[in-house]
């Protein structure tokens, strides 16, 4: 069994179990959120020894070379000495809170200093001094009462002074409950880690954008950026919004404005059970068209949704995965 040294003490780990679980079982203060290699909350650094390559898969080359890895993706194969990653967190303040749908809230956030980002990118939001209520069950907290969550940026850097994120209330997410029930204007939070693919740079001639209920955030700045440029010339864009109920539609003012400006833009709402069948049909048709080699599917949604609707598709796919 590999031995793991952390903060001056040594623990027995298992190559059958994620290192994150081992550390948490000893009550160690390791931040986490998604447990699936997506949010980067559990970023750690190896000081001595080697980490399995799969625990570095989603990190950039610079971080890999510096020995960073994700504890939730690491099943240790040998003895290691590890430490928590030092993070450059930017202090920020919540400046606005708007309910978009019955289960979706938008937070406006003013960071202490501005930074560059593009449509399709996300940040990690850190909540501090979280009430004890949120320290139980899944999701995360650690000994310093922190919660972390990756959030797509719904704002557009060149037009907005503040950042905007959308947070869906999820039964098993402490962060989402905190964001919905405990946040208020003036509250301090932190942000870190701008990352993710810049979708604006990856448009093809034919673009099908599929958005799961509540996951429109990364697409809104894309539409705004396209509205303000001539980049849509010669490009066709079809936006398909899947919603469980029509009350869950939001962002339609912008979508309709974009439809007026862009001649080759279509929007379709797929609502309820019938809508899911329509969505399957749209994907089947688009993926089998002769010109599908110059087509791109941009799909924004939770991982099970993405898995289900991308299985049979032959087009180039750009994922905007939620966790
Ligand atoms: S908890 Fe490890 S990446 Fe999210």
Short mmCIF file of C-alpha atoms and ligand atoms in Angstrom, two decimals:
data_model
loop_
_atom_site.label_atom_id
_atom_site.label_comp_id
_atom_site.label_asym_id
_atom_site.label_seq_id
_atom_site.Cartn_x
_atom_site.Cartn_y
_atom_site.Cartn_z
CA UNK A 1 0.00 0.00 0.00
CA UNK A 2 1.45 3.42 -0.96
CA UNK A 3 2.29 5.82 1.86
CA UNK A 4 1.29 9.44 1.45
CA UNK A 5 2.97 12.23 3.41
CA UNK A 6 0.91 15.39 3.78
CA UNK A 7 1.52 18.31 6.15
CA UNK A 8 4.23 16.39 8.05
CA UNK A 9 2.20 13.23 8.68
CA UNK A 10 2.09 9.94 6.79
CA UNK A 11 -1.07 8.08 5.79
CA UNK A 12 -1.72 4.73 4.20
CA UNK A 13 -3.44 5.06 0.81
CA UNK A 14 -4.80 2.53 -1.67
CA UNK A 15 -4.30 2.22 -5.40
CA UNK A 16 -7.98 1.20 -5.57
CA UNK A 17 -9.30 4.39 -4.02
CA UNK A 18 -9.07 8.06 -5.08
CA UNK A 19 -6.51 9.88 -2.96
CA UNK A 20 -9.08 12.59 -2.24
CA UNK A 21 -11.28 10.05 -0.42
CA UNK A 22 -8.33 8.82 1.65
CA UNK A 23 -7.38 12.34 2.69
CA UNK A 24 -10.96 13.29 3.53
CA UNK A 25 -11.43 10.11 5.55
CA UNK A 26 -8.63 11.39 7.80
CA UNK A 27 -10.41 14.73 8.16
CA UNK A 28 -7.77 16.59 6.17
CA UNK A 29 -8.67 20.02 4.77
CA UNK A 30 -8.63 19.32 1.04
CA UNK A 31 -11.08 21.41 -0.97
CA UNK A 32 -13.24 19.54 -3.47
CA UNK A 33 -16.49 19.88 -5.36
CA UNK A 34 -17.25 17.69 -8.40
CA UNK A 35 -15.10 14.62 -7.57
CA UNK A 36 -14.87 13.98 -11.31
CA UNK A 37 -11.80 15.85 -12.52
CA UNK A 38 -13.68 18.87 -13.74
CA UNK A 39 -13.74 21.66 -11.18
CA UNK A 40 -10.02 21.60 -10.21
CA UNK A 41 -10.95 22.40 -6.60
CA UNK A 42 -8.87 19.44 -5.37
CA UNK A 43 -5.67 20.57 -7.10
CA UNK A 44 -2.58 19.38 -5.21
CA UNK A 45 1.15 19.28 -5.81
CA UNK A 46 3.51 16.33 -5.58
CA UNK A 47 6.74 17.24 -3.76
CA UNK A 48 8.39 13.77 -3.88
CA UNK A 49 7.42 10.71 -5.95
CA UNK A 50 5.28 10.43 -9.08
CA UNK A 51 1.57 10.77 -9.66
CA UNK A 52 -0.38 8.64 -12.16
CA UNK A 53 -0.70 10.40 -15.55
CA UNK A 54 -4.50 10.20 -15.44
CA UNK A 55 -4.54 12.54 -12.45
CA UNK A 56 -2.99 15.28 -14.63
CA UNK A 57 -5.01 14.71 -17.80
CA UNK A 58 -7.04 17.90 -17.69
CA UNK A 59 -4.19 20.19 -16.56
CA UNK A 60 -2.15 22.43 -18.83
CA UNK A 61 1.46 21.56 -19.60
CA UNK A 62 2.82 24.21 -17.22
CA UNK A 63 0.91 22.77 -14.26
CA UNK A 64 1.91 19.21 -15.19
CA UNK A 65 5.58 20.19 -15.27
CA UNK A 66 5.23 21.82 -11.87
CA UNK A 67 3.87 18.57 -10.42
CA UNK A 68 0.23 19.54 -9.95
CA UNK A 69 -2.45 16.85 -10.03
CA UNK A 70 -6.11 16.33 -9.13
CA UNK A 71 -6.57 14.35 -5.92
CA UNK A 72 -10.00 13.04 -6.98
CA UNK A 73 -8.45 11.50 -10.11
CA UNK A 74 -5.36 10.08 -8.38
CA UNK A 75 -5.17 6.43 -7.36
CA UNK A 76 -1.64 6.41 -5.97
CA UNK A 77 0.70 3.70 -7.18
CA UNK A 78 3.74 4.60 -5.06
CA UNK A 79 4.80 6.55 -1.98
CA UNK A 80 4.45 10.32 -2.38
CA UNK A 81 4.84 13.54 -0.47
CA UNK A 82 2.15 16.03 -1.42
CA UNK A 83 0.91 19.51 -0.54
CA UNK A 84 -2.12 21.67 -1.27
CA UNK A 85 -1.81 23.85 -4.36
CA UNK A 86 -1.19 27.51 -3.70
CA UNK A 87 -3.93 29.38 -5.48
CA UNK A 88 -3.98 32.91 -6.73
CA UNK A 89 -7.42 33.81 -5.50
CA UNK A 90 -8.78 37.21 -6.44
CA UNK A 91 -10.96 38.78 -3.74
CA UNK A 92 -14.36 39.83 -5.07
CA UNK A 93 -17.74 41.14 -3.95
CA UNK A 94 -21.23 40.10 -5.01
CA UNK A 95 -22.85 43.15 -6.59
CA UNK A 96 -26.08 41.68 -7.94
CA UNK A 97 -28.39 38.72 -7.56
CA UNK A 98 -31.18 37.98 -10.04
CA UNK A 99 -33.51 35.02 -10.21
CA UNK A 100 -33.59 33.88 -13.85
CA UNK A 101 -35.89 30.87 -13.49
CA UNK A 102 -37.39 29.05 -10.50
CA UNK A 103 -34.13 27.07 -10.15
CA UNK A 104 -31.51 29.38 -11.61
CA UNK A 105 -29.90 32.43 -10.04
CA UNK A 106 -27.47 34.91 -11.62
CA UNK A 107 -24.76 36.47 -9.47
CA UNK A 108 -22.91 39.61 -10.56
CA UNK A 109 -19.42 39.75 -9.14
CA UNK A 110 -16.91 42.58 -8.99
CA UNK A 111 -13.35 41.24 -8.71
CA UNK A 112 -10.68 43.41 -7.11
CA UNK A 113 -8.89 43.57 -10.44
CA UNK A 114 -9.97 42.76 -13.98
CA UNK A 115 -8.58 39.93 -16.09
CA UNK A 116 -8.97 38.57 -19.59
CA UNK A 117 -11.46 35.87 -20.47
CA UNK A 118 -13.45 34.71 -23.50
CA UNK A 119 -16.89 33.19 -24.18
CA UNK A 120 -16.79 29.53 -23.17
CA UNK A 121 -14.39 30.01 -20.28
CA UNK A 122 -15.06 29.43 -16.63
CA UNK A 123 -13.74 30.37 -13.22
CA UNK A 124 -13.74 28.72 -9.84
CA UNK A 125 -15.87 30.55 -7.32
CA UNK A 126 -14.88 30.21 -3.65
CA UNK A 127 -17.35 30.81 -0.88
CA UNK A 128 -15.81 31.50 2.51
CA UNK A 129 -17.31 31.47 6.00
CA UNK A 130 -20.03 29.09 4.90
CA UNK A 131 -22.57 28.29 7.63
CA UNK A 132 -22.20 24.90 9.36
CA UNK A 133 -25.39 23.69 7.69
CA UNK A 134 -23.44 23.47 4.46
CA UNK A 135 -20.63 21.42 5.95
CA UNK A 136 -22.58 18.18 5.89
CA UNK A 137 -23.18 15.60 3.19
CA UNK A 138 -21.75 15.83 -0.30
CA UNK A 139 -20.51 18.85 -2.21
CA UNK A 140 -17.73 20.35 -0.25
CA UNK A 141 -16.37 22.16 2.61
CA UNK A 142 -13.15 21.86 4.50
CA UNK A 143 -11.87 22.91 7.87
CA UNK A 144 -11.80 26.56 6.79
CA UNK A 145 -15.51 26.52 5.85
CA UNK A 146 -14.89 26.94 2.14
CA UNK A 147 -16.99 25.76 -0.76
CA UNK A 148 -15.79 25.83 -4.35
CA UNK A 149 -17.50 25.45 -7.69
CA UNK A 150 -16.57 25.97 -11.34
CA UNK A 151 -18.91 28.43 -13.08
CA UNK A 152 -19.09 29.48 -16.72
CA UNK A 153 -18.85 33.21 -17.25
CA UNK A 154 -22.06 34.60 -18.72
CA UNK A 155 -20.59 38.10 -19.04
CA UNK A 156 -18.59 39.52 -21.93
CA UNK A 157 -15.19 40.90 -20.93
CA UNK A 158 -15.11 43.72 -23.49
CA UNK A 159 -18.56 45.05 -22.55
CA UNK A 160 -19.18 44.25 -18.90
CA UNK A 161 -17.42 45.75 -15.90
CA UNK A 162 -18.42 42.87 -13.68
CA UNK A 163 -18.51 39.12 -14.03
CA UNK A 164 -21.78 37.22 -14.17
CA UNK A 165 -22.30 33.55 -13.38
CA UNK A 166 -25.48 31.45 -13.36
CA UNK A 167 -25.99 28.83 -10.68
CA UNK A 168 -28.56 26.08 -10.95
CA UNK A 169 -30.01 24.74 -7.71
CA UNK A 170 -28.99 21.09 -7.50
CA UNK A 171 -30.13 18.69 -4.79
CA UNK A 172 -26.66 17.36 -4.02
CA UNK A 173 -24.73 20.58 -4.38
CA UNK A 174 -24.04 22.48 -1.19
CA UNK A 175 -22.56 25.29 -3.24
CA UNK A 176 -25.75 25.79 -5.20
CA UNK A 177 -27.82 25.83 -2.00
CA UNK A 178 -25.46 28.38 -0.51
CA UNK A 179 -25.59 30.51 -3.66
CA UNK A 180 -29.40 30.47 -3.76
CA UNK A 181 -30.16 30.82 -0.06
CA UNK A 182 -27.24 32.57 1.64
CA UNK A 183 -25.69 35.06 -0.77
CA UNK A 184 -26.43 38.74 -0.63
CA UNK A 185 -25.21 41.93 -2.25
CA UNK A 186 -21.99 43.18 -0.66
CA UNK A 187 -20.87 39.69 0.38
CA UNK A 188 -17.20 38.80 -0.05
CA UNK A 189 -16.13 35.80 -2.12
CA UNK A 190 -13.03 34.83 -4.11
CA UNK A 191 -12.41 33.65 -7.64
CA UNK A 192 -9.56 31.76 -9.28
CA UNK A 193 -8.46 29.69 -12.26
CA UNK A 194 -9.80 31.14 -15.51
CA UNK A 195 -9.79 28.19 -17.87
CA UNK A 196 -11.70 26.35 -20.57
CA UNK A 197 -11.99 26.45 -24.33
CA UNK A 198 -12.63 29.72 -26.14
CA UNK A 199 -15.65 28.79 -28.27
CA UNK A 200 -15.65 32.04 -30.26
CA UNK A 201 -12.44 30.98 -32.02
CA UNK A 202 -13.76 27.55 -32.97
CA UNK A 203 -16.83 28.28 -35.05
CA UNK A 204 -17.29 26.33 -38.30
CA UNK A 205 -19.42 27.19 -41.35
CA UNK A 206 -22.34 25.30 -39.84
CA UNK A 207 -22.80 25.44 -36.10
CA UNK A 208 -25.37 23.61 -34.08
CA UNK A 209 -25.46 24.83 -30.49
CA UNK A 210 -27.39 22.59 -28.11
CA UNK A 211 -28.07 23.87 -24.60
CA UNK A 212 -29.50 21.83 -21.75
CA UNK A 213 -31.98 23.42 -19.37
CA UNK A 214 -30.13 25.98 -17.21
CA UNK A 215 -26.82 25.80 -19.11
CA UNK A 216 -27.02 28.87 -21.38
CA UNK A 217 -24.33 30.88 -19.55
CA UNK A 218 -21.34 30.18 -21.84
CA UNK A 219 -23.44 30.70 -25.00
CA UNK A 220 -24.81 34.16 -24.07
CA UNK A 221 -21.44 35.98 -24.30
CA UNK A 222 -20.78 34.16 -27.58
CA UNK A 223 -24.01 35.54 -29.08
CA UNK A 224 -23.21 39.03 -27.77
CA UNK A 225 -19.72 38.92 -29.21
CA UNK A 226 -21.04 37.72 -32.56
CA UNK A 227 -23.70 40.48 -32.50
CA UNK A 228 -20.96 43.08 -32.16
CA UNK A 229 -18.85 41.76 -35.04
CA UNK A 230 -19.11 40.61 -38.64
CA UNK A 231 -17.87 37.15 -37.71
CA UNK A 232 -21.21 35.56 -38.58
CA UNK A 233 -20.86 36.32 -42.31
CA UNK A 234 -21.03 33.02 -44.18
CA UNK A 235 -21.77 31.06 -41.02
CA UNK A 236 -24.97 29.35 -40.12
CA UNK A 237 -25.92 28.98 -36.48
CA UNK A 238 -28.75 26.89 -35.14
CA UNK A 239 -29.44 27.21 -31.42
CA UNK A 240 -31.48 24.46 -29.78
CA UNK A 241 -32.68 25.12 -26.25
CA UNK A 242 -33.81 22.04 -24.34
CA UNK A 243 -36.00 22.90 -21.36
CA UNK A 244 -38.05 20.67 -19.10
CA UNK A 245 -40.70 23.40 -18.75
CA UNK A 246 -41.30 26.68 -20.57
CA UNK A 247 -40.84 28.59 -17.27
CA UNK A 248 -37.18 27.59 -17.48
CA UNK A 249 -36.53 29.69 -20.60
CA UNK A 250 -34.31 32.72 -20.01
CA UNK A 251 -31.94 34.92 -21.99
CA UNK A 252 -34.53 35.13 -24.78
CA UNK A 253 -34.25 38.92 -25.20
CA UNK A 254 -30.66 38.49 -26.28
CA UNK A 255 -31.41 35.41 -28.35
CA UNK A 256 -34.19 37.24 -30.22
CA UNK A 257 -32.00 40.32 -30.75
CA UNK A 258 -29.34 38.08 -32.21
CA UNK A 259 -31.94 36.44 -34.47
CA UNK A 260 -32.86 39.88 -35.88
CA UNK A 261 -29.24 40.75 -36.62
CA UNK A 262 -27.94 37.48 -37.96
CA UNK A 263 -29.73 36.29 -41.14
CA UNK A 264 -28.55 32.71 -40.89
CA UNK A 265 -29.53 32.10 -37.29
CA UNK A 266 -32.33 29.84 -36.14
CA UNK A 267 -33.48 29.16 -32.65
CA UNK A 268 -35.61 26.24 -31.63
CA UNK A 269 -37.03 25.44 -28.22
CA UNK A 270 -37.43 21.74 -27.38
CA UNK A 271 -39.71 21.54 -24.38
CA UNK A 272 -40.62 18.57 -22.19
CA UNK A 273 -40.56 14.92 -23.20
CA UNK A 274 -41.60 15.67 -26.74
CA UNK A 275 -38.75 18.19 -26.93
CA UNK A 276 -36.19 15.51 -26.06
CA UNK A 277 -37.38 13.44 -29.00
CA UNK A 278 -37.15 16.50 -31.25
CA UNK A 279 -33.61 17.11 -30.04
CA UNK A 280 -32.62 13.52 -30.87
CA UNK A 281 -34.03 13.99 -34.35
CA UNK A 282 -32.21 17.30 -34.89
CA UNK A 283 -28.90 15.72 -33.87
CA UNK A 284 -29.52 12.68 -36.04
CA UNK A 285 -30.28 14.84 -39.08
CA UNK A 286 -27.42 17.31 -38.54
CA UNK A 287 -24.86 14.60 -37.89
CA UNK A 288 -25.68 12.72 -41.06
CA UNK A 289 -25.73 15.65 -43.53
CA UNK A 290 -23.08 15.46 -46.27
CA UNK A 291 -21.58 18.77 -45.17
CA UNK A 292 -21.22 17.53 -41.57
CA UNK A 293 -17.44 17.50 -41.90
CA UNK A 294 -17.53 21.32 -41.82
CA UNK A 295 -20.08 21.34 -39.04
CA UNK A 296 -19.55 21.82 -35.37
CA UNK A 297 -21.74 20.78 -32.51
CA UNK A 298 -21.32 22.94 -29.42
CA UNK A 299 -23.12 21.27 -26.56
CA UNK A 300 -23.59 22.80 -23.13
CA UNK A 301 -24.97 20.66 -20.33
CA UNK A 302 -24.40 18.18 -17.56
CA UNK A 303 -22.26 15.17 -18.28
CA UNK A 304 -25.07 12.59 -18.60
CA UNK A 305 -26.91 14.88 -21.05
CA UNK A 306 -23.76 15.35 -23.14
CA UNK A 307 -23.03 11.62 -23.13
CA UNK A 308 -26.57 10.78 -24.23
CA UNK A 309 -26.82 13.28 -27.07
CA UNK A 310 -23.34 12.99 -28.54
CA UNK A 311 -23.20 9.20 -28.83
CA UNK A 312 -24.21 8.91 -32.49
CA UNK A 313 -23.04 12.30 -33.77
CA UNK A 314 -20.38 12.44 -36.49
CA UNK A 315 -19.72 16.20 -36.38
CA UNK A 316 -16.79 17.98 -34.70
CA UNK A 317 -17.87 18.39 -31.12
CA UNK A 318 -17.08 21.16 -28.67
CA UNK A 319 -18.11 20.28 -25.14
CA UNK A 320 -19.17 22.76 -22.48
CA UNK A 321 -19.58 20.31 -19.61
CA UNK A 322 -21.23 21.16 -16.30
CA UNK A 323 -20.65 19.21 -13.09
S1 LIG B 1 -13.08 17.62 -6.93
FE1 LIG B 1 -11.38 17.05 -8.08
S2 LIG B 1 -11.62 18.11 -9.90
FE2 LIG B 1 -13.41 18.54 -8.80
#
